[in-house]
Amino acid sequence: MHLAVSFNIASAAGQAAELDFSRIAAFVRKAEAAGLDMVVISDSAAGGQQASSPFEATTLLAALATVTERIGLVAGASTLAHQPYNLARRFASLDIISHGRTGWNATIIQDPREAANFSRPEGISNDDFRRRAEEFIGIVQGLWKGWDTDALLFDKVGGRFHDPEKMHLLDHKGEFFSVRGPLNIARSPQDTPVLVVSGLVETGLDFAARMADVILIEERASQDAKAACNDLKRRALANGRSPDAVKVLLTIAVGPELAADRLEAWFGPEGCDGFNLVLPAEPSALEDFVDRVLPELRRRGLPRPDYTGTTLRARLGLGGGNRP
Amino acid sequence: MTVRKRQMKLGLFLWATGHHIAAWRHPKAHVTAGIDIDHYIRLAHTAEAAKLDMIFCEDAAGLREANVGIASQTSRSIGFEPISLLAAIAVQTERIGLVSTASTSYNEPFGLARTFASLDQLSGGRAGWNLVTSANHIEAANFGSTGLRPHADRYERAREFAAVVARLWGGAEALNHDGQSFSIKDPLDLPRSPQGAPVMVQAGASEDGKDLAARTADVVFSAAQTFEEAKAFYTDLKGRLATYGREPGDVKIMPGVAPVVAETESEAREKYEELQELIPDDVGVALLSSYLSISDLWRYPIDGPLPELPPSEGMKSRQALVIEQSRRDNLSIRQLARHFAGARGHWRVVGTPAQIADELQARFEGGAADGFNVMPSWFPGELDAFATLVVPELQRRGLFRKDYEGRTLREQLGLKRPV
């Protein structure tokens, strides 16, 4: 069972003053000590009157990478708020900074308030947003592979820093973007940072099953959740991928009523691969989960008790690079 | 009452394995810098221990060199993305300023303002933004294939960009910006900066660039080889401030300096020559060719003189300078190539700590600089040498403070806090 904790800093309305970096770091280290696979830092560039979080997610991720050692770090970043080249660079750099523990949470449905802050007062249709996001994600993944793993030679005496044959242009020309590449960042430790896709819509299911490493699906009844997981796994297979190559995590809000029984019902050979636990940005909420629910799940042998791999890909049992 | 002596500001300009084109080939250079975060955290700690005001990262959203063969003989095609790099450094340091370059051509103001505001929060008010408009075709091809915008258009966009970012950082309650290039509805959703707003940095040397700097910059980086050039730039830029209702002290002008320092002058010269020897001939010749705007320099014998070039009509002053120097000093193509490849258009000072301090003092006291952006030729060695040899000499002379004085970068630099 894979466990992610979604640290919803954007929901911490009115708490910005108290939510400083050391408090967030303590929270994430606690999740790390408990053996959770990854923390998902949500982000919103929708603006607003009230400060809800003091940090933007990718900068926070970079800082957290320096004070943690094993836990995966996933940041949300909007495809409307960034250019694909810039975003690919940011995450490739984060993957190097974190020694292969970085993921990007891309969403396929738009925050309707965002366009107005990014010079699109007329907005963008949901269908355009989805097609644009899909093209965007494809470019980012392509840019991440622009340098071969053995491209860097560091040959001081011979005067060869890298092998020019092992650096590749992307030369993407699509409906929304045209990007030449390559990135000016080396191949990252995981080859490609883990792609976490959320906000699925019916028309985007095939895309997610084809491209994503992790898919977050919304909370629903256990039978529906199983059906949704199976559907995504089938689509992955139909796209030539092993069903294990994509991990489906069910998002659930953690409250006082959450019991290990409930989690177990969702999980299993016919169910999802694990859970994305949405916690309020308060250490007490995580403490409660770690002290109460996790020991019970462990007693039943569900989550692995310890970290087995050092990169996020290795932890999640995904293929790809593993060069921390 | 004692009048406090004016003191210089010092920045550390980080770049790849070092500022010298052959830095990475130096036997002690940290050749894996571009994939080693711990190396950068160590450099930041060295700079902070030396009480430097800030770390400065330049940036380009693309490769530096179009010729892949030449590029593969330098270390500049890979490195960290600077905002993530500085965010990591932010929580591993306490006092030093953190300035990153970001382009107004390939970002949107809301996203950029938000990212720097976050870096500012993470660092407790030590962030700065170096505004560039990006004049490079390699970058342009990564952001649509329409090509580079004309100079004037880029600056018009940059002016609007800078103005709206200032409003976002300033905590405007209702933004509703609807301009030529951008429209933004909401205010920023992050708390107000601990220093009022991140520090604004610029380096443009064109008329448009100097004007934008006079209007919006807190710090200006410049490149000047000679004292006269540095003084002319300084006087020019400070003279433009009144137009925008600003005082001379509101902008700190910090030219780049590439020091090579050792206990003795001959040792320093040896160190410099050692690096010069490491410049691959074709890299040097390629750089020299681009200076001279000719493409077939490689056809000529490398140990021979510069060939007769087409009439100098339309040639820029720097090209004329190269030709003049080659004739005057009777330099071969190889010697000339090394000379220019090594210096990178910046001011290089080779000598003892006292000699370097003399040079810096002359410009600082002669109305040509408020401080310097230090460009070590290779890392970590030349940074260590500057920190342990030159900084104490400057402190002895009372030209540089012995400890940090402010909490935020603005306080450190003696800048006004924006309302």
XYZ file of C-alpha atoms in Angstrom:
743
model
C 0.000 0.000 0.000
C 1.324 3.407 -0.922
C 0.558 6.351 1.240
C 0.778 9.965 0.246
C -0.108 12.834 2.483
C -1.524 15.920 0.872
C -0.440 18.884 2.778
C -3.060 21.362 1.839
C -1.333 24.620 2.682
C -3.761 26.507 0.508
C -6.573 25.492 2.847
C -4.915 26.953 5.889
C -6.833 30.193 5.575
C -5.905 32.776 8.130
C -3.054 30.670 9.468
C -0.361 32.014 7.197
C 1.374 33.882 9.966
C 1.824 30.750 12.058
C 2.635 28.486 9.137
C 6.324 29.210 8.830
C 8.920 27.011 7.197
C 10.126 25.331 10.364
C 6.612 24.236 11.220
C 6.036 22.811 7.756
C 9.427 21.100 7.852
C 8.574 19.499 11.194
C 5.338 18.210 9.703
C 7.059 16.684 6.670
C 9.807 15.128 8.783
C 7.112 13.555 10.899
C 5.547 12.044 7.770
C 8.998 10.838 6.742
C 9.619 9.231 10.113
C 6.259 7.475 9.854
C 7.374 5.878 6.589
C 4.928 7.613 4.251
C 5.852 7.535 0.568
C 5.377 11.146 -0.344
C 3.976 14.501 0.573
C 1.925 16.359 -2.011
C 2.132 20.149 -1.732
C -0.856 21.720 -3.360
C -0.618 25.042 -5.108
C -2.908 27.610 -6.568
C -2.023 30.656 -8.583
C -5.558 31.930 -8.483
C -4.747 34.855 -6.231
C -7.188 36.189 -3.727
C -7.769 38.702 -1.010
C -6.485 36.710 1.902
C -3.095 35.146 2.300
C -3.687 31.456 2.791
C -0.153 30.129 2.491
C 3.185 31.863 2.730
C 4.822 29.750 0.036
C 4.603 28.754 -3.603
C 4.904 24.970 -3.888
C 8.067 24.459 -5.999
C 10.174 26.854 -3.906
C 8.861 25.195 -0.758
C 9.763 21.797 -2.221
C 13.364 22.894 -2.863
C 13.697 24.035 0.727
C 12.100 20.859 2.126
C 14.471 18.735 0.040
C 17.395 20.054 2.080
C 15.859 19.083 5.437
C 14.530 15.606 4.552
C 16.271 12.503 3.283
C 13.868 9.838 2.132
C 10.326 11.038 1.633
C 9.058 11.839 -1.855
C 8.213 15.510 -2.479
C 5.496 16.339 -4.973
C 4.538 19.899 -5.868
C 1.540 21.175 -7.728
C 2.259 23.568 -10.584
C -0.318 24.846 -13.019
C 0.055 24.477 -16.756
C -1.544 27.909 -17.179
C 0.834 29.619 -14.757
C 4.026 28.258 -16.361
C 5.666 27.746 -19.717
C 6.594 24.105 -20.388
C 10.311 24.858 -20.784
C 10.469 26.732 -17.475
C 8.454 24.145 -15.606
C 10.505 21.244 -16.978
C 13.663 23.018 -15.808
C 12.293 23.767 -12.367
C 11.332 20.144 -11.732
C 14.477 18.645 -13.267
C 16.469 20.923 -10.976
C 14.330 19.918 -7.980
C 14.922 16.269 -8.785
C 18.676 16.838 -8.638
C 18.382 18.905 -5.443
C 16.290 16.169 -3.764
C 18.452 13.300 -5.067
C 15.584 11.813 -7.023
C 12.623 12.387 -4.716
C 10.639 14.891 -6.784
C 7.254 14.649 -8.433
C 5.065 17.071 -10.346
C 1.354 17.157 -9.659
C -0.313 18.254 -12.874
C -4.031 18.746 -13.031
C -6.212 18.281 -16.082
C -9.055 20.514 -14.950
C -8.504 24.207 -14.567
C -9.001 26.468 -11.646
C -11.465 28.879 -13.279
C -10.014 31.857 -11.388
C -6.496 31.343 -12.624
C -6.774 32.478 -16.248
C -7.697 36.009 -15.188
C -4.304 36.431 -13.502
C -2.352 35.109 -16.461
C -3.365 37.533 -19.159
C -6.331 35.493 -20.361
C -9.256 37.655 -19.281
C -11.493 35.827 -21.724
C -10.623 32.537 -20.003
C -9.948 29.248 -21.707
C -12.493 26.509 -22.379
C -12.196 23.334 -20.352
C -11.579 21.315 -23.469
C -8.822 23.662 -24.665
C -7.328 23.597 -21.201
C -7.239 19.794 -21.213
C -5.728 19.507 -24.702
C -3.215 22.204 -23.877
C -2.320 20.492 -20.584
C -1.810 17.191 -22.392
C 0.483 18.777 -24.949
C 2.279 20.616 -22.134
C 2.882 17.401 -20.156
C 4.181 15.624 -23.249
C 6.680 18.442 -23.864
C 7.852 18.419 -20.253
C 8.426 14.661 -20.303
C 10.231 14.972 -23.632
C 12.490 17.757 -22.325
C 13.355 15.663 -19.276
C 14.867 13.066 -21.614
C 16.926 15.488 -23.695
C 20.237 14.441 -22.176
C 21.287 10.796 -22.131
C 22.186 9.365 -18.739
C 25.839 9.061 -19.772
C 26.116 12.389 -21.603
C 28.362 14.064 -19.031
C 32.025 13.080 -19.396
C 33.773 15.550 -17.042
C 37.001 14.782 -18.889
C 39.246 17.617 -17.747
C 42.399 16.367 -19.435
C 40.741 15.556 -22.742
C 38.748 18.790 -22.646
C 35.409 17.038 -23.159
C 32.759 18.140 -20.690
C 29.919 16.319 -22.365
C 29.331 14.184 -25.415
C 27.444 16.350 -27.922
C 25.981 13.219 -29.535
C 24.160 12.497 -26.292
C 22.267 15.757 -26.127
C 19.034 15.812 -28.141
C 16.762 18.539 -29.435
C 13.051 18.133 -28.808
C 11.863 20.177 -31.810
C 8.265 20.064 -30.687
C 5.725 21.893 -32.820
C 2.160 21.422 -31.673
C -1.220 23.058 -31.437
C -0.355 25.254 -28.456
C 3.429 25.210 -28.127
C 6.626 25.127 -30.073
C 9.711 24.179 -28.066
C 13.126 23.428 -29.457
C 15.039 22.212 -26.397
C 17.139 20.721 -24.995
C 16.985 21.647 -21.323
C 20.091 23.200 -19.833
C 19.855 20.785 -16.923
C 21.461 17.361 -16.755
C 19.430 14.158 -16.849
C 17.776 13.981 -13.451
C 18.291 11.115 -10.996
C 14.905 9.557 -11.792
C 15.224 10.241 -15.560
C 11.869 11.915 -15.292
C 10.451 13.233 -12.026
C 7.325 11.304 -11.008
C 4.279 12.587 -12.894
C 1.270 12.726 -10.589
C -1.945 13.483 -12.480
C -5.097 14.630 -10.746
C -8.345 16.298 -11.680
C -9.368 13.642 -14.170
C -12.261 14.132 -16.534
C -13.785 11.406 -18.687
C -12.047 12.652 -21.851
C -8.685 12.659 -20.073
C -8.680 9.109 -18.694
C -6.767 7.565 -21.588
C -4.182 10.306 -21.489
C -3.635 9.831 -17.768
C -3.394 6.051 -18.133
C -0.831 6.513 -20.914
C 1.379 9.208 -19.346
C 1.020 9.282 -15.563
C 3.160 7.501 -13.002
C 0.609 8.164 -10.279
C -3.040 9.056 -10.673
C -4.971 10.647 -7.828
C -8.686 9.924 -7.974
C -11.315 11.671 -5.916
C -12.940 10.193 -2.851
C -15.865 7.883 -3.572
C -17.550 4.723 -2.281
C -15.270 1.709 -2.172
C -17.018 -0.178 -5.014
C -16.859 2.894 -7.267
C -13.242 3.443 -6.368
C -12.366 -0.132 -7.303
C -14.171 0.229 -10.613
C -12.318 3.468 -11.356
C -8.955 1.897 -10.503
C -9.651 -1.113 -12.665
C -10.724 1.077 -15.518
C -7.469 3.067 -15.350
C -5.367 -0.108 -15.142
C -7.195 -1.516 -18.200
C -6.536 1.666 -20.101
C -2.861 1.505 -19.158
C -2.694 -2.045 -20.520
C -4.464 -1.000 -23.703
C -1.788 1.687 -24.114
C 0.982 -0.869 -23.940
C 1.887 -0.313 -20.295
C 1.960 -2.775 -17.450
C -0.917 -2.071 -15.062
C 1.727 -1.817 -12.332
C 3.461 1.018 -14.170
C 0.764 3.386 -12.986
C -0.221 3.681 -9.353
C -3.747 4.782 -8.563
C -4.217 6.466 -5.213
C -7.596 7.312 -3.765
C -7.812 10.746 -2.214
C -9.503 10.755 1.158
C -9.950 13.492 3.671
C -8.686 12.447 7.054
C -10.947 13.252 9.943
C -11.466 11.777 13.382
C -13.769 9.083 11.976
C -11.219 7.557 9.627
C -10.551 3.996 10.683
C -8.164 1.369 9.425
C -11.160 -0.796 8.485
C -12.311 1.778 6.031
C -8.911 2.073 4.379
C -8.603 -1.682 4.094
C -11.953 -1.958 2.325
C -10.730 0.313 -0.437
C -7.455 -1.468 -0.819
C -6.682 -4.915 -2.173
C -5.930 -6.839 -5.359
C -9.024 -5.430 -7.050
C -8.685 -2.019 -5.511
C -6.417 0.953 -5.609
C -2.687 1.032 -4.910
C -2.969 3.221 -1.877
C -4.239 6.499 -0.545
C -3.646 10.167 -0.763
C -4.569 11.414 2.676
C -5.687 15.010 2.733
C -4.831 16.561 6.042
C -5.400 20.044 7.320
C -2.091 21.850 7.618
C -1.771 21.152 11.296
C 0.788 18.828 12.832
C -1.870 17.517 15.224
C -3.823 16.024 12.332
C -0.779 14.126 11.111
C 0.063 13.060 14.626
C -3.381 11.653 15.025
C -3.057 9.660 11.808
C 0.434 8.449 12.632
C -0.389 7.512 16.212
C -3.797 5.966 15.689
C -4.475 4.749 12.130
C -1.024 3.811 10.901
C -0.180 1.354 13.728
C -3.478 -0.392 13.126
C -2.784 -0.717 9.391
C 0.722 -1.920 10.118
C -0.619 -4.540 12.508
C -2.607 -5.880 9.583
C 0.519 -5.881 7.465
C -0.614 -3.265 4.973
C 1.882 -0.442 4.431
C 5.519 -1.346 4.245
C 7.111 -0.329 7.497
C 10.256 1.165 6.035
C 11.788 2.902 3.115
C 13.173 0.426 0.614
C 14.410 2.652 -2.185
C 15.983 6.063 -2.101
C 14.311 7.602 -5.141
C 10.585 8.205 -5.256
C 10.302 5.943 -8.307
C 11.968 3.117 -6.431
C 9.701 3.636 -3.431
C 6.605 3.501 -5.570
C 7.792 0.494 -7.538
C 7.895 2.459 -10.768
C 10.360 1.937 -13.573
C 12.815 4.577 -14.700
C 15.979 6.076 -13.336
C 17.290 5.327 -9.890
C 20.524 7.259 -9.521
C 20.231 9.235 -6.278
C 29.808 62.526 16.531
C 31.754 60.361 14.139
C 30.666 60.275 10.560
C 30.410 56.698 9.451
C 32.614 55.853 6.520
C 30.813 54.706 3.380
C 31.421 50.988 2.827
C 31.296 48.878 -0.292
C 28.757 46.161 -1.082
C 30.017 42.814 -2.274
C 28.105 40.171 -4.172
C 29.159 36.680 -5.189
C 28.320 35.950 -8.811
C 27.803 32.199 -9.162
C 28.303 30.700 -12.563
C 28.776 27.072 -13.506
C 32.243 25.834 -12.496
C 33.604 29.384 -12.534
C 33.695 32.501 -14.674
C 36.751 31.557 -16.658
C 35.812 29.682 -19.823
C 38.210 26.842 -18.911
C 37.384 26.848 -15.177
C 36.067 23.312 -15.220
C 39.413 21.952 -16.481
C 41.322 23.321 -13.508
C 42.639 20.304 -11.568
C 40.953 21.450 -8.356
C 37.739 22.834 -9.852
C 34.560 21.101 -8.722
C 33.659 19.731 -12.121
C 30.306 18.205 -11.100
C 28.999 21.557 -9.780
C 25.979 21.473 -12.105
C 24.584 18.342 -10.462
C 25.778 18.819 -6.890
C 23.565 20.847 -4.564
C 25.926 20.366 -1.614
C 28.655 22.167 -3.547
C 26.430 25.245 -3.861
C 25.455 25.145 -0.209
C 29.172 25.078 0.659
C 29.843 28.088 -1.602
C 26.963 29.941 0.063
C 28.411 29.181 3.485
C 31.826 30.465 2.388
C 30.254 33.678 1.100
C 28.185 34.100 4.240
C 31.181 33.513 6.509
C 32.948 36.282 4.548
C 29.885 38.507 5.226
C 29.191 39.120 1.537
C 25.937 40.945 0.863
C 24.459 38.557 -1.658
C 24.703 35.635 -3.971
C 23.763 36.349 -7.559
C 22.673 33.743 -10.114
C 22.492 34.625 -13.765
C 20.196 32.603 -15.984
C 19.104 31.784 -19.485
C 16.253 29.514 -20.486
C 18.299 27.661 -23.064
C 21.773 26.597 -24.055
C 24.517 29.245 -24.065
C 26.219 28.213 -27.248
C 24.618 27.131 -30.504
C 27.696 25.280 -31.754
C 27.397 21.931 -29.973
C 31.047 21.040 -30.518
C 32.202 24.237 -28.809
C 29.546 23.897 -26.095
C 30.710 20.396 -25.233
C 34.153 21.782 -24.344
C 32.695 24.141 -21.737
C 30.703 23.409 -18.574
C 27.949 25.898 -19.315
C 25.298 23.756 -20.967
C 24.040 22.248 -17.717
C 23.377 23.586 -14.233
C 20.647 24.195 -11.691
C 17.577 26.275 -12.381
C 18.363 29.276 -10.147
C 15.104 29.790 -8.260
C 15.016 26.207 -7.009
C 18.741 26.464 -6.266
C 18.292 29.619 -4.186
C 15.208 28.244 -2.410
C 17.333 25.297 -1.276
C 20.136 27.642 -0.180
C 17.636 29.971 1.559
C 16.902 27.580 4.404
C 20.573 26.591 4.753
C 21.788 30.184 5.281
C 20.761 33.025 7.580
C 22.018 36.399 6.457
C 23.188 36.448 2.865
C 20.988 37.911 0.107
C 19.754 35.645 -2.694
C 19.307 37.180 -6.119
C 18.087 35.274 -9.142
C 17.739 36.290 -12.743
C 14.375 35.810 -14.451
C 13.173 36.962 -17.841
C 10.281 39.307 -18.513
C 9.945 37.805 -21.976
C 9.240 34.231 -20.925
C 7.308 34.644 -17.675
C 4.037 36.171 -16.552
C 4.123 38.836 -13.802
C 1.707 37.064 -11.458
C 3.691 33.805 -11.466
C 7.057 35.529 -11.181
C 5.916 37.851 -8.386
C 4.520 34.888 -6.503
C 7.671 32.768 -6.872
C 9.994 35.537 -5.693
C 7.618 36.437 -2.865
C 7.846 32.808 -1.765
C 11.652 32.850 -1.956
C 11.528 36.038 0.079
C 9.375 34.355 2.746
C 11.600 31.274 2.853
C 14.691 33.429 3.376
C 13.173 35.877 5.837
C 13.439 38.831 3.433
C 16.674 38.142 1.581
C 15.416 37.699 -2.006
C 16.098 39.794 -5.077
C 15.039 39.636 -8.715
C 17.464 40.444 -11.524
C 15.236 41.538 -14.383
C 16.404 40.574 -17.881
C 14.542 40.872 -21.161
C 16.461 38.023 -22.880
C 18.098 38.892 -26.178
C 19.028 35.409 -27.245
C 17.666 33.394 -30.176
C 18.372 30.050 -28.515
C 16.036 30.976 -25.670
C 13.390 32.346 -28.005
C 13.142 28.968 -29.759
C 12.101 27.351 -26.484
C 9.097 29.643 -26.199
C 7.399 29.531 -29.535
C 9.138 29.892 -32.841
C 8.094 33.417 -33.617
C 11.606 34.618 -32.943
C 13.106 37.265 -30.780
C 11.040 40.387 -30.236
C 12.648 43.683 -31.259
C 14.619 45.471 -28.542
C 12.081 48.276 -28.018
C 9.167 45.840 -27.711
C 11.035 43.767 -25.167
C 11.637 46.844 -23.028
C 8.075 48.034 -23.318
C 6.952 44.647 -22.036
C 9.617 44.756 -19.308
C 8.470 48.204 -18.102
C 4.890 47.045 -17.761
C 6.076 43.785 -16.166
C 8.214 45.565 -13.544
C 5.477 48.057 -12.704
C 2.828 45.414 -12.157
C 5.164 43.170 -10.142
C 5.850 46.151 -7.853
C 2.101 46.567 -7.352
C 1.681 42.845 -6.612
C 4.542 42.905 -4.095
C 3.269 46.161 -2.645
C 0.114 44.441 -1.468
C -2.329 46.231 -3.767
C -5.776 45.194 -2.618
C -7.533 45.232 -5.947
C -5.236 44.826 -8.888
C -7.375 44.783 -12.031
C -4.416 45.474 -14.280
C -5.323 45.607 -17.937
C -2.281 46.637 -19.934
C -0.601 46.271 -23.300
C 1.022 42.905 -22.591
C -0.608 41.631 -19.415
C -3.888 41.473 -17.598
C -4.137 40.495 -13.940
C -7.278 40.528 -11.855
C -6.305 39.493 -8.336
C -3.771 40.628 -5.765
C -1.064 38.224 -4.692
C -2.178 35.529 -2.281
C 1.004 35.505 -0.200
C 1.849 37.591 2.874
C 3.681 40.895 2.436
C 7.448 40.589 2.096
C 9.509 40.853 5.298
C 11.572 43.549 3.497
C 8.590 45.339 1.964
C 9.384 43.892 -1.457
C 12.199 41.782 -2.897
C 15.199 43.806 -4.117
C 15.070 44.780 -7.801
C 18.283 44.215 -9.746
C 19.160 45.021 -13.347
C 22.121 44.822 -15.654
C 21.035 46.282 -18.963
C 23.586 48.655 -20.487
C 21.530 49.951 -23.425
C 19.701 53.294 -23.274
C 16.395 51.503 -22.634
C 18.107 49.310 -20.056
C 19.648 52.210 -18.150
C 16.359 54.055 -18.195
C 14.424 51.104 -16.828
C 17.108 50.651 -14.155
C 16.880 54.322 -13.160
C 13.127 53.952 -12.868
C 12.889 50.642 -10.988
C 16.200 49.088 -9.892
C 17.665 49.001 -6.385
C 20.917 47.434 -7.569
C 22.606 47.625 -10.968
C 25.258 45.194 -12.127
C 27.506 46.455 -14.868
C 30.473 45.394 -16.949
C 33.323 47.851 -17.352
C 36.930 47.139 -18.242
C 38.498 50.479 -17.423
C 38.069 53.010 -14.656
C 36.842 55.562 -17.218
C 34.145 53.232 -18.549
C 33.018 52.387 -15.024
C 32.887 56.019 -13.977
C 31.020 57.071 -17.106
C 28.378 54.389 -16.522
C 28.084 55.278 -12.835
C 27.691 58.987 -13.518
C 25.235 58.384 -16.338
C 22.978 56.084 -14.339
C 22.998 58.153 -11.140
C 22.235 61.191 -13.269
C 19.042 59.599 -14.564
C 17.568 59.007 -11.100
C 16.274 62.535 -10.481
C 13.942 62.212 -13.483
C 12.081 59.540 -11.559
C 12.145 61.372 -8.239
C 14.887 59.196 -6.827
C 18.098 60.016 -4.971
C 21.612 58.825 -5.885
C 21.741 56.535 -2.838
C 18.587 54.725 -3.910
C 20.500 52.640 -6.434
C 23.687 50.690 -5.724
C 25.911 50.241 -8.746
C 28.042 47.111 -8.610
C 30.333 46.384 -11.559
C 31.619 42.867 -12.082
C 35.193 42.089 -11.112
C 37.097 38.879 -11.819
C 39.951 38.762 -9.320
C 42.859 36.344 -9.396
C 44.579 36.689 -6.054
C 47.634 35.144 -4.395
C 50.104 36.100 -1.686
C 52.584 37.323 -4.288
C 52.049 38.957 -7.638
C 54.069 36.343 -9.528
C 52.039 33.571 -7.930
C 48.830 35.297 -9.008
C 50.127 35.649 -12.585
C 51.070 31.980 -12.623
C 47.600 31.024 -11.453
C 46.073 33.073 -14.220
C 48.373 31.661 -16.906
C 47.637 28.147 -15.701
C 43.961 28.715 -16.463
C 44.660 30.429 -19.780
C 46.634 27.377 -20.928
C 43.519 25.261 -20.417
C 41.393 27.119 -22.980
C 40.872 24.718 -25.903
C 42.060 26.430 -29.090
C 38.810 26.010 -30.984
C 36.813 27.404 -28.048
C 39.070 30.443 -27.870
C 39.008 30.958 -31.620
C 35.205 30.571 -31.714
C 34.781 33.228 -29.030
C 37.262 35.530 -30.759
C 35.418 35.009 -34.043
C 32.148 36.074 -32.479
C 33.828 39.194 -31.079
C 35.090 40.004 -34.552
C 31.880 38.950 -36.334
C 33.748 36.729 -38.763
C 33.104 33.052 -39.268
C 36.249 31.625 -40.858
C 39.001 32.624 -38.453
C 39.795 28.917 -37.930
C 41.157 28.806 -41.504
C 44.184 30.879 -40.536
C 47.323 29.532 -38.806
C 46.661 29.777 -35.088
C 50.200 30.909 -34.270
C 50.137 33.511 -37.010
C 48.833 37.066 -36.866
C 45.239 38.115 -37.232
C 44.453 38.296 -40.980
C 43.564 41.567 -42.658
C 39.878 42.009 -41.936
C 37.363 43.818 -44.107
C 37.337 47.604 -43.629
C 36.313 48.555 -40.127
C 33.233 50.414 -41.350
C 30.321 49.549 -39.049
C 32.534 47.690 -36.631
C 31.754 48.157 -33.020
C 34.276 49.691 -30.671
C 35.075 46.391 -28.984
C 35.975 44.786 -32.304
C 38.187 47.708 -33.166
C 39.808 47.295 -29.778
C 40.669 43.648 -30.482
C 42.297 44.514 -33.791
C 44.188 47.419 -32.302
C 45.507 45.280 -29.466
C 46.595 42.466 -31.777
C 48.632 44.904 -33.892
C 50.062 46.837 -30.982
C 51.184 43.810 -28.953
C 51.973 41.689 -31.998
C 49.743 38.855 -30.734
C 49.044 35.609 -32.564
C 45.497 34.381 -33.050
C 46.002 31.896 -30.199
C 47.297 34.555 -27.799
C 44.536 36.947 -28.709
C 41.876 34.235 -28.397
C 43.066 33.317 -24.918
C 43.193 36.927 -23.854
C 39.571 37.584 -24.763
C 38.117 34.173 -23.890
C 39.545 34.418 -20.399
C 38.293 37.895 -19.574
C 34.700 37.524 -20.857
C 34.377 41.255 -21.261
C 34.687 41.884 -17.537
C 37.278 43.616 -15.456
C 40.046 41.232 -14.444
C 42.471 42.060 -11.654
C 45.449 39.815 -11.051
C 47.651 40.411 -8.024
C 48.196 40.392 -4.285
C 45.400 41.118 -1.773
C 46.750 44.641 -1.364
C 46.920 45.240 -5.119
C 43.368 44.037 -5.605
C 42.124 46.070 -2.661
C 43.893 49.129 -4.176
C 42.076 48.654 -7.468
C 38.679 48.157 -5.814
C 39.263 51.118 -3.504
C 40.183 53.390 -6.412
C 36.919 52.665 -8.214
C 34.853 52.725 -5.021
C 36.260 56.058 -3.875
C 36.631 57.497 -7.356
C 32.898 57.638 -8.084
C 32.817 54.539 -10.271
C 31.193 51.924 -8.003
C 29.146 51.387 -4.828
C 30.453 47.868 -4.592
C 31.375 44.900 -6.737
C 29.913 41.693 -8.041
C 32.759 39.240 -7.544
C 33.271 36.680 -10.300
C 35.704 33.987 -9.146
C 37.462 32.369 -12.088
C 36.909 28.875 -10.716
C 35.086 27.294 -7.785
C 35.730 26.782 -5.017
C 39.414 27.859 -5.064
C 39.155 31.456 -6.248
C 36.179 32.163 -3.986
C 38.132 30.818 -1.025
C 41.080 32.991 -2.006
C 38.923 36.119 -2.258
C 37.199 35.363 1.058
C 40.361 34.672 2.997
C 42.777 37.155 1.372
C 40.891 40.110 -0.123
C 37.929 40.489 2.250
C 40.138 40.832 5.390
C 42.269 43.411 3.565
C 39.174 45.435 2.678
C 37.974 45.149 6.275
C 41.353 46.343 7.595
C 40.998 49.419 5.435
C 37.489 50.025 6.736
C 36.101 49.594 3.222
C 33.965 46.580 4.048
C 32.018 45.850 7.227
C 33.110 43.110 9.603
C 29.666 41.725 10.247
C 26.150 41.770 8.920
C 24.217 44.820 9.961
C 20.707 44.131 8.759
C 18.336 41.215 8.827
C 16.932 41.635 5.339
C 18.760 42.215 2.064
C 17.331 45.726 1.853
C 18.658 46.580 5.309
C 22.012 45.071 4.395
C 22.280 47.189 1.276
C 20.996 50.337 2.957
C 17.978 50.559 0.685
C 14.653 52.183 1.425
C 11.754 49.945 2.279
C 8.983 50.358 -0.317
C 5.735 51.766 1.011
